[in-house]
Each structure stands twice: as C-alpha cells, then as structure tokens.
PDB file of C-alpha atoms in Angstrom:
ATOM      1  CA  MET A  21      19.534  -9.739  47.657  1.00  0.00           C
ATOM      2  CA  LYS A  22      16.489 -11.022  46.524  1.00  0.00           C
ATOM      3  CA  LEU A  23      16.645 -13.461  44.045  1.00  0.00           C
ATOM      4  CA  SER A  24      13.715 -11.523  41.869  1.00  0.00           C
ATOM      5  CA  THR A  25      16.375  -8.738  41.991  1.00  0.00           C
ATOM      6  CA  ILE A  26      19.025 -11.163  41.369  1.00  0.00           C
ATOM      7  CA  ALA A  27      17.295 -12.123  38.072  1.00  0.00           C
ATOM      8  CA  LYS A  28      16.633  -8.638  36.958  1.00  0.00           C
ATOM      9  CA  THR A  29      20.881  -7.784  37.423  1.00  0.00           C
ATOM     10  CA  SER A  30      21.370 -11.470  35.200  1.00  0.00           C
ATOM     11  CA  LEU A  31      18.872 -10.013  32.396  1.00  0.00           C
ATOM     12  CA  ALA A  32      20.196  -6.543  32.437  1.00  0.00           C
ATOM     13  CA  LEU A  33      23.830  -8.169  32.328  1.00  0.00           C
ATOM     14  CA  GLY A  34      23.043 -10.726  29.501  1.00  0.00           C
ATOM     15  CA  ILE A  35      21.658  -7.087  27.368  1.00  0.00           C
ATOM     16  CA  LEU A  36      25.258  -5.643  28.136  1.00  0.00           C
ATOM     17  CA  THR A  37      27.193  -8.266  27.679  1.00  0.00           C
ATOM     18  CA  THR A  38      25.314 -10.053  24.229  1.00  0.00           C
ATOM     19  CA  GLY A  39      22.869  -7.328  22.688  1.00  0.00           C
ATOM     20  CA  VAL A  40      20.513 -10.110  23.035  1.00  0.00           C
ATOM     21  CA  MET A  41      17.089 -10.691  24.916  1.00  0.00           C
ATOM     22  CA  THR A  42      16.985 -14.102  26.431  1.00  0.00           C
ATOM     23  CA  THR A  43      14.342 -15.112  28.953  1.00  0.00           C
ATOM     24  CA  HIS A  44      13.841 -18.464  30.507  1.00  0.00           C
ATOM     25  CA  ALA A  45      10.421 -19.776  31.555  1.00  0.00           C
ATOM     26  CA  GLN A  46       8.599 -15.601  31.834  1.00  0.00           C
ATOM     27  CA  SER A  47       5.052 -15.513  31.523  1.00  0.00           C
ATOM     28  CA  VAL A  48       3.683 -13.459  28.630  1.00  0.00           C
ATOM     29  CA  ASP A  49       0.357 -12.218  28.129  1.00  0.00           C
ATOM     30  CA  ALA A  50      -1.999 -11.929  24.674  1.00  0.00           C
ATOM     31  CA  THR A  51       0.118  -8.814  23.796  1.00  0.00           C
ATOM     32  CA  GLY A  52       3.190 -10.031  23.790  1.00  0.00           C
ATOM     33  CA  PHE A  53       4.548  -8.159  26.890  1.00  0.00           C
ATOM     34  CA  ASN A  54       6.571 -10.623  30.096  1.00  0.00           C
ATOM     35  CA  SER A  55       6.044 -10.205  33.507  1.00  0.00           C
ATOM     36  CA  ASP A  56       8.723  -7.079  33.421  1.00  0.00           C
ATOM     37  CA  GLY A  57       6.837  -5.403  30.989  1.00  0.00           C
ATOM     38  CA  VAL A  58       9.477  -6.093  28.101  1.00  0.00           C
ATOM     39  CA  TYR A  59       8.145  -6.971  24.874  1.00  0.00           C
ATOM     40  CA  LEU A  60       9.238  -9.952  23.703  1.00  0.00           C
ATOM     41  CA  THR A  61       9.448 -10.987  19.405  1.00  0.00           C
ATOM     42  CA  PRO A  62       8.449 -14.166  19.097  1.00  0.00           C
ATOM     43  CA  LYS A  63      11.100 -16.282  16.777  1.00  0.00           C
ATOM     44  CA  SER A  64       8.873 -16.021  13.761  1.00  0.00           C
ATOM     45  CA  THR A  65       7.790 -12.447  13.294  1.00  0.00           C
ATOM     46  CA  GLN A  66      11.741 -12.074  14.207  1.00  0.00           C
ATOM     47  CA  GLU A  67      12.222 -14.421  10.907  1.00  0.00           C
ATOM     48  CA  LEU A  68      10.369 -11.793   8.584  1.00  0.00           C
ATOM     49  CA  ILE A  69      12.027  -8.780  10.320  1.00  0.00           C
ATOM     50  CA  ASN A  70      15.402  -9.950   9.411  1.00  0.00           C
ATOM     51  CA  TYR A  71      14.236 -10.619   6.195  1.00  0.00           C
ATOM     52  CA  TYR A  72      13.024  -7.754   5.280  1.00  0.00           C
ATOM     53  CA  LYS A  73      15.231  -5.385   6.321  1.00  0.00           C
ATOM     54  CA  LYS A  74      18.395  -7.116   4.211  1.00  0.00           C
ATOM     55  CA  SER A  75      20.100  -4.674   1.335  1.00  0.00           C
ATOM     56  CA  SER A  76      18.376  -4.750  -1.709  1.00  0.00           C
ATOM     57  CA  PHE A  77      19.883  -4.426  -5.170  1.00  0.00           C
ATOM     58  CA  ASP A  78      17.967  -2.438  -8.756  1.00  0.00           C
ATOM     59  CA  HIS A  79      20.002  -3.767 -11.759  1.00  0.00           C
ATOM     60  CA  HIS A  80      18.846  -2.431 -15.541  1.00  0.00           C
ATOM     61  CA  ASN A  81      19.672  -3.404 -18.820  1.00  0.00           C
ATOM     62  CA  LEU A  82      21.007  -6.327 -18.155  1.00  0.00           C
ATOM     63  CA  SER A  83      21.202  -9.990 -20.168  1.00  0.00           C
ATOM     64  CA  GLY A  84      20.488 -12.903 -18.873  1.00  0.00           C
ATOM     65  CA  HIS A  85      20.762 -17.149 -20.144  1.00  0.00           C
ATOM     66  CA  ARG A  86      18.535 -19.303 -18.878  1.00  0.00           C
ATOM     67  CA  ILE A  87      19.350 -22.794 -17.738  1.00  0.00           C
ATOM     68  CA  ASP A  88      16.840 -24.831 -16.585  1.00  0.00           C
ATOM     69  CA  ASN A  89      14.855 -22.552 -14.257  1.00  0.00           C
ATOM     70  CA  LYS A  90      17.406 -20.666 -13.314  1.00  0.00           C
ATOM     71  CA  VAL A  91      18.975 -17.029 -14.982  1.00  0.00           C
ATOM     72  CA  GLU A  92      22.200 -16.705 -15.225  1.00  0.00           C
ATOM     73  CA  PHE A  93      23.329 -13.154 -14.967  1.00  0.00           C
ATOM     74  CA  LEU A  94      25.993 -10.223 -15.020  1.00  0.00           C
ATOM     75  CA  ASP A  95      26.277  -6.753 -13.843  1.00  0.00           C
ATOM     76  CA  GLU A  96      29.349  -5.256 -16.126  1.00  0.00           C
ATOM     77  CA  THR A  97      29.664  -2.356 -13.880  1.00  0.00           C
ATOM     78  CA  ILE A  98      30.112  -3.974 -11.025  1.00  0.00           C
ATOM     79  CA  HIS A  99      30.923  -7.176 -12.215  1.00  0.00           C
ATOM     80  CA  GLN A 100      28.810  -9.257 -10.283  1.00  0.00           C
ATOM     81  CA  PRO A 101      26.852 -12.296 -11.397  1.00  0.00           C
ATOM     82  CA  ILE A 102      23.390 -13.142 -10.806  1.00  0.00           C
ATOM     83  CA  ASP A 103      21.342 -16.178 -10.373  1.00  0.00           C
ATOM     84  CA  VAL A 104      17.697 -15.708 -10.133  1.00  0.00           C
ATOM     85  CA  ARG A 105      15.156 -18.500 -10.044  1.00  0.00           C
ATOM     86  CA  LEU A 106      12.044 -18.885 -11.934  1.00  0.00           C
ATOM     87  CA  THR A 107       8.985 -20.286  -9.687  1.00  0.00           C
ATOM     88  CA  GLY A 108       5.793 -19.221 -10.970  1.00  0.00           C
ATOM     89  CA  SER A 109       4.241 -17.269 -14.381  1.00  0.00           C
ATOM     90  CA  ASP A 110       8.066 -16.202 -15.084  1.00  0.00           C
ATOM     91  CA  LYS A 111       8.848 -19.603 -16.088  1.00  0.00           C
ATOM     92  CA  ASP A 112       6.702 -18.860 -19.333  1.00  0.00           C
ATOM     93  CA  ARG A 113       7.780 -15.403 -20.002  1.00  0.00           C
ATOM     94  CA  PHE A 114      10.962 -16.228 -20.225  1.00  0.00           C
ATOM     95  CA  LYS A 115      11.368 -19.256 -22.236  1.00  0.00           C
ATOM     96  CA  ASN A 116      13.983 -18.215 -24.399  1.00  0.00           C
ATOM     97  CA  ASP A 117      17.330 -15.547 -24.502  1.00  0.00           C
ATOM     98  CA  SER A 118      16.214 -12.939 -26.811  1.00  0.00           C
ATOM     99  CA  ASP A 119      12.884 -12.446 -24.109  1.00  0.00           C
ATOM    100  CA  LEU A 120      15.914 -11.707 -21.545  1.00  0.00           C
ATOM    101  CA  THR A 121      17.579  -8.901 -23.310  1.00  0.00           C
ATOM    102  CA  ASN A 122      17.875  -5.899 -21.883  1.00  0.00           C
ATOM    103  CA  VAL A 123      15.661  -6.663 -18.883  1.00  0.00           C
ATOM    104  CA  ASP A 124      15.779  -5.321 -15.058  1.00  0.00           C
ATOM    105  CA  VAL A 125      16.232  -6.905 -12.526  1.00  0.00           C
ATOM    106  CA  PHE A 126      15.228  -6.601  -8.880  1.00  0.00           C
ATOM    107  CA  VAL A 127      17.370  -8.942  -5.895  1.00  0.00           C
ATOM    108  CA  VAL A 128      16.903  -9.928  -2.717  1.00  0.00           C
ATOM    109  CA  ARG A 129      19.987 -11.919  -1.351  1.00  0.00           C
ATOM    110  CA  GLU A 130      17.918 -15.480  -0.388  1.00  0.00           C
ATOM    111  CA  ASP A 131      20.432 -17.473   1.460  1.00  0.00           C
ATOM    112  CA  SER A 132      23.575 -16.208   4.273  1.00  0.00           C
ATOM    113  CA  SER A 133      25.925 -17.549   2.210  1.00  0.00           C
ATOM    114  CA  ARG A 134      28.965 -15.784   1.543  1.00  0.00           C
ATOM    115  CA  GLN A 135      29.507 -17.126  -2.603  1.00  0.00           C
ATOM    116  CA  VAL A 136      29.826 -14.956  -5.236  1.00  0.00           C
ATOM    117  CA  ASN A 137      26.662 -15.447  -6.980  1.00  0.00           C
ATOM    118  CA  ASN A 138      23.943 -12.812  -5.696  1.00  0.00           C
ATOM    119  CA  GLN A 139      21.553 -16.081  -5.694  1.00  0.00           C
ATOM    120  CA  SER A 140      17.577 -14.199  -5.795  1.00  0.00           C
ATOM    121  CA  ILE A 141      14.128 -15.340  -7.170  1.00  0.00           C
ATOM    122  CA  GLY A 142      11.965 -14.065  -9.533  1.00  0.00           C
ATOM    123  CA  GLY A 143      12.166 -10.362  -9.921  1.00  0.00           C
ATOM    124  CA  ILE A 144      12.949  -9.522 -13.713  1.00  0.00           C
ATOM    125  CA  THR A 145      10.648  -6.714 -15.442  1.00  0.00           C
ATOM    126  CA  LYS A 146      11.033  -5.101 -18.822  1.00  0.00           C
ATOM    127  CA  PRO A 147      12.739  -1.701 -18.462  1.00  0.00           C
ATOM    128  CA  ASN A 148      10.930   1.451 -18.310  1.00  0.00           C
ATOM    129  CA  SER A 149       9.947   3.348 -22.058  1.00  0.00           C
ATOM    130  CA  GLN A 150      11.069   6.167 -21.786  1.00  0.00           C
ATOM    131  CA  GLU A 151      13.175   7.826 -18.832  1.00  0.00           C
ATOM    132  CA  TYR A 152      10.822  10.116 -15.474  1.00  0.00           C
ATOM    133  CA  THR A 153      12.810  12.851 -13.773  1.00  0.00           C
ATOM    134  CA  ASP A 154      11.388  11.069 -10.348  1.00  0.00           C
ATOM    135  CA  TYR A 155       8.922   8.647 -10.777  1.00  0.00           C
ATOM    136  CA  VAL A 156       6.361   7.065 -12.567  1.00  0.00           C
ATOM    137  CA  LYS A 157       3.161   7.709 -10.362  1.00  0.00           C
ATOM    138  CA  LYS A 158       2.508   8.926  -7.068  1.00  0.00           C
ATOM    139  CA  VAL A 159      -0.778   6.935  -5.082  1.00  0.00           C
ATOM    140  CA  PRO A 160      -2.646   7.157  -2.415  1.00  0.00           C
ATOM    141  CA  PHE A 161      -1.245   5.047   1.079  1.00  0.00           C
ATOM    142  CA  SER A 162      -2.733   4.326   3.546  1.00  0.00           C
ATOM    143  CA  ILE A 163      -2.740   2.206   7.152  1.00  0.00           C
ATOM    144  CA  GLU A 164      -5.304   1.070   8.859  1.00  0.00           C
ATOM    145  CA  ARG A 165      -5.140  -0.332  13.074  1.00  0.00           C
ATOM    146  CA  ASN A 166      -7.396  -1.944  14.791  1.00  0.00           C
ATOM    147  CA  LYS A 167      -6.564  -2.606  18.273  1.00  0.00           C
ATOM    148  CA  ASN A 168      -8.934  -3.106  20.967  1.00  0.00           C
ATOM    149  CA  GLY A 169     -11.845  -2.458  19.048  1.00  0.00           C
ATOM    150  CA  LEU A 170     -11.373   0.908  18.107  1.00  0.00           C
ATOM    151  CA  LYS A 171     -10.216   1.679  14.130  1.00  0.00           C
ATOM    152  CA  THR A 172      -7.957   4.704  13.143  1.00  0.00           C
ATOM    153  CA  THR A 173      -6.740   5.272   9.927  1.00  0.00           C
ATOM    154  CA  GLN A 174      -4.293   7.122   8.923  1.00  0.00           C
ATOM    155  CA  ASP A 175      -2.932   8.975   5.381  1.00  0.00           C
ATOM    156  CA  LEU A 176       0.538   8.206   4.719  1.00  0.00           C
ATOM    157  CA  GLN A 177       2.797  10.649   2.131  1.00  0.00           C
ATOM    158  CA  GLN A 178       1.633   9.103  -0.926  1.00  0.00           C
ATOM    159  CA  TYR A 179       4.246   6.453  -2.325  1.00  0.00           C
ATOM    160  CA  GLN A 180       6.070   6.563  -5.647  1.00  0.00           C
ATOM    161  CA  ILE A 181       6.664   3.982  -8.353  1.00  0.00           C
ATOM    162  CA  LYS A 182       9.130   4.106 -10.258  1.00  0.00           C
ATOM    163  CA  LYS A 183       9.057   1.784 -13.191  1.00  0.00           C
ATOM    164  CA  GLU A 184       6.046   0.943 -15.748  1.00  0.00           C
ATOM    165  CA  GLU A 185       6.140  -2.385 -15.003  1.00  0.00           C
ATOM    166  CA  VAL A 186       7.181  -3.708 -11.597  1.00  0.00           C
ATOM    167  CA  SER A 187       7.341  -7.231  -9.592  1.00  0.00           C
ATOM    168  CA  LEU A 188       5.485  -8.449  -6.807  1.00  0.00           C
ATOM    169  CA  LYS A 189       8.385  -9.262  -5.034  1.00  0.00           C
ATOM    170  CA  GLU A 190       9.955  -5.592  -5.015  1.00  0.00           C
ATOM    171  CA  LEU A 191       6.512  -4.444  -4.182  1.00  0.00           C
ATOM    172  CA  ASP A 192       6.057  -6.450  -1.308  1.00  0.00           C
ATOM    173  CA  PHE A 193       9.825  -6.150  -0.029  1.00  0.00           C
ATOM    174  CA  LYS A 194       9.761  -2.363  -0.369  1.00  0.00           C
ATOM    175  CA  LEU A 195       6.422  -1.570   0.754  1.00  0.00           C
ATOM    176  CA  ARG A 196       7.293  -3.449   3.966  1.00  0.00           C
ATOM    177  CA  LYS A 197      10.574  -2.747   4.420  1.00  0.00           C
ATOM    178  CA  GLU A 198       9.126   1.068   4.679  1.00  0.00           C
ATOM    179  CA  LEU A 199       6.383   0.237   7.548  1.00  0.00           C
ATOM    180  CA  ILE A 200       8.877  -1.836   9.309  1.00  0.00           C
ATOM    181  CA  ASP A 201      11.372   1.748   9.215  1.00  0.00           C
ATOM    182  CA  LYS A 202       8.310   4.194   9.964  1.00  0.00           C
ATOM    183  CA  HIS A 203       5.560   2.760  11.149  1.00  0.00           C
ATOM    184  CA  GLY A 204       5.990  -0.190  13.127  1.00  0.00           C
ATOM    185  CA  LEU A 205       5.312  -2.793  10.848  1.00  0.00           C
ATOM    186  CA  TYR A 206       6.113  -6.424  13.576  1.00  0.00           C
ATOM    187  CA  SER A 207       6.852  -3.648  16.525  1.00  0.00           C
ATOM    188  CA  TYR A 208       4.347  -3.855  19.534  1.00  0.00           C
ATOM    189  CA  GLY A 209       2.179  -6.232  17.608  1.00  0.00           C
ATOM    190  CA  ASN A 210       1.969  -5.046  14.311  1.00  0.00           C
ATOM    191  CA  ASN A 211       2.681  -8.263  13.807  1.00  0.00           C
ATOM    192  CA  ALA A 212      -0.527  -9.582  11.077  1.00  0.00           C
ATOM    193  CA  GLY A 213      -2.984  -8.036   8.855  1.00  0.00           C
ATOM    194  CA  LYS A 214      -2.653  -6.907   4.918  1.00  0.00           C
ATOM    195  CA  ILE A 215      -1.106  -4.940   2.282  1.00  0.00           C
ATOM    196  CA  VAL A 216      -3.804  -4.892  -0.610  1.00  0.00           C
ATOM    197  CA  ILE A 217      -2.630  -3.598  -3.928  1.00  0.00           C
ATOM    198  CA  LYS A 218      -5.994  -2.392  -5.398  1.00  0.00           C
ATOM    199  CA  MET A 219      -6.642  -1.705  -8.944  1.00  0.00           C
ATOM    200  CA  LYS A 220      -8.465   0.941 -11.667  1.00  0.00           C
ATOM    201  CA  ASP A 221      -9.279  -1.757 -14.376  1.00  0.00           C
ATOM    202  CA  ARG A 222     -12.293  -3.481 -11.911  1.00  0.00           C
ATOM    203  CA  ASP A 223     -12.019  -5.469 -15.908  1.00  0.00           C
ATOM    204  CA  LEU A 224      -8.931  -6.839 -14.855  1.00  0.00           C
ATOM    205  CA  ALA A 225      -8.419 -10.531 -14.155  1.00  0.00           C
ATOM    206  CA  ASN A 226      -6.469 -10.156 -10.604  1.00  0.00           C
ATOM    207  CA  ASP A 227      -8.258  -6.185  -9.622  1.00  0.00           C
ATOM    208  CA  TYR A 228      -6.731  -6.446  -6.809  1.00  0.00           C
ATOM    209  CA  TYR A 229      -3.302  -8.254  -5.198  1.00  0.00           C
ATOM    210  CA  THR A 230      -3.299  -8.979  -1.106  1.00  0.00           C
ATOM    211  CA  PHE A 231       0.334  -9.644   0.377  1.00  0.00           C
ATOM    212  CA  ASP A 232       0.206 -11.412   4.014  1.00  0.00           C
ATOM    213  CA  LEU A 233       2.339  -9.586   6.923  1.00  0.00           C
ATOM    214  CA  SER A 234       2.224 -12.472   8.592  1.00  0.00           C
ATOM    215  CA  LYS A 235       4.418 -14.514   6.340  1.00  0.00           C
ATOM    216  CA  LYS A 236       6.944 -14.256   3.649  1.00  0.00           C
ATOM    217  CA  LEU A 237       5.602 -13.533   0.088  1.00  0.00           C
ATOM    218  CA  GLU A 238       4.765 -16.784  -1.985  1.00  0.00           C
ATOM    219  CA  GLU A 239       8.268 -17.983  -3.732  1.00  0.00           C
ATOM    220  CA  GLU A 240       5.723 -18.720  -6.748  1.00  0.00           C
ATOM    221  CA  ARG A 241       4.003 -15.102  -7.120  1.00  0.00           C
ATOM    222  CA  MET A 242       7.636 -13.414  -6.419  1.00  0.00           C
ATOM    223  CA  GLY A 243       7.920 -13.087 -10.514  1.00  0.00           C
ATOM    224  CA  ASP A 244       4.670 -12.055 -11.222  1.00  0.00           C
ATOM    225  CA  VAL A 245       4.323  -8.187 -12.777  1.00  0.00           C
ATOM    226  CA  VAL A 246       2.044  -5.590 -12.437  1.00  0.00           C
ATOM    227  CA  ASP A 247       1.118  -3.305 -14.979  1.00  0.00           C
ATOM    228  CA  THR A 248       2.193   0.444 -12.773  1.00  0.00           C
ATOM    229  CA  LYS A 249      -0.610   2.277 -14.923  1.00  0.00           C
ATOM    230  CA  TYR A 250      -3.409   0.630 -13.158  1.00  0.00           C
ATOM    231  CA  ILE A 251      -2.401   0.658  -9.697  1.00  0.00           C
ATOM    232  CA  ASP A 252      -5.229   3.065  -7.971  1.00  0.00           C
ATOM    233  CA  ARG A 253      -3.779   2.522  -4.492  1.00  0.00           C
ATOM    234  CA  ILE A 254      -1.688   0.673  -1.584  1.00  0.00           C
ATOM    235  CA  ASP A 255      -4.173  -0.389   1.744  1.00  0.00           C
ATOM    236  CA  VAL A 256      -2.485  -1.566   4.462  1.00  0.00           C
ATOM    237  CA  GLU A 257      -4.225  -3.581   7.105  1.00  0.00           C
ATOM    238  CA  TYR A 258      -2.523  -3.970  10.900  1.00  0.00           C
ATOM    239  CA  LYS A 259      -4.625  -6.351  13.105  1.00  0.00           C
TER     240      LYS A 259
END
C-alpha cells in the first residue's frame, strides 16, 4: 500500500474514532485548505466558535447586591445564583444596590467550571417600560461579502430587537450566534470582518458601534448599553 494511501486511511480512522481531525506537517494554502482539500479551522477561530455557540440566558426583574466590582443575583424562579463582573461603564451606572432593583441580566457563562454560580460579565439593563407582543422594533440587516475582488450584498430578514435597552454583550453575542448558525460566519474563510450597528441620530456621541469578528468582544464593552429606538440598521462585512 502506498504511503499516501496509508496516511489518508489513518486520517479517516482518526476522525471516526475521535470525532476530531488532527493533521501533522500538511501544507495549507492561503484559503485555509490543506493539500487534501480539507478546510482547517484555525485555533483562534475555533475558540470564537466555541464561545459564541454557548448557551445564553435572559433573566428578568432581578435584584442584585454589589460587592466591589461584582454583582450577586439570585434568580428565584430557578434558584440559580449569578455573579456578574462589572468591567466598564456599568461600574458607574450601578453604584448602589438601589440601582440594581428589578433589572434584566443577559448571561453567558464565562468559564467552563462546574461550580453552581453562573459567572458572567456585563449584560445588565433596565427592563422594558411596557409589554410588547413580539418585539420592540425590527431593523434592516445585511451581509456584504468580498472574496477575490467580487463584492456581493445580501439583505437578510429584518432583525428583531426585543428590548428597549440592550447591552453590547447581548447584541454582539446573539448576532454572531445567528451568523454562525445561518450565514457561514467562521466557516470557509469567513473569519474576519465586522458588525456595524448604525444609529439614527447622528448627533449622538456614538452614532455607530462596531464588533470586530476576528476577536471576542472586549470585556470592558460588555456592560455598555444602547437605546434601541435609535438603532437604524445592522450591517455585516465578511473579509
């Protein structure tokens, strides 16, 4: 049996027995494909996939207790303790426990330990001021792809926003999760680019927010919040 045949047979057996493909000393071209035509996901990209495919949790009307730069919550409906770290502007917004009464908390577990407490960062917002049937608003949502000098734009189904105030953590996480699940983010070379949240009021200090798709959202931005009535559209660019 030829050595090349043995190598390919070993690779196939490795995938069948472990569910994981490992490669050794294989050449990879600029598009991320090895000499056998198999696409290899870079380690840094796989880490992003693992994070943004985690489960997330929306908790409503919680009250918390701040200790230094951490807020302790308890969701009494499921008896789940939640520890939220404050890392940015949320340090100033939630100075006292009175600021942490009846708030919403968007949680993504930031570690892989099996401890009882859910450890999260940012994601604390005010609750909606009224009931909504399905969503607060819908905004245009599009993807621009630029491959080999060919630029295409795809208009997606309008994006539904269900909160009057939303954290950058929640926007970034839910948008990337949808892009991964439905629109090929982090697949076949779509590993870089940006999400731009464009605002209606150009007189705002921040008339747009950008999420860099090549890295996880910065921790100090996870507590920043957006008044959703000013969101105009969401544009995604794959590079």
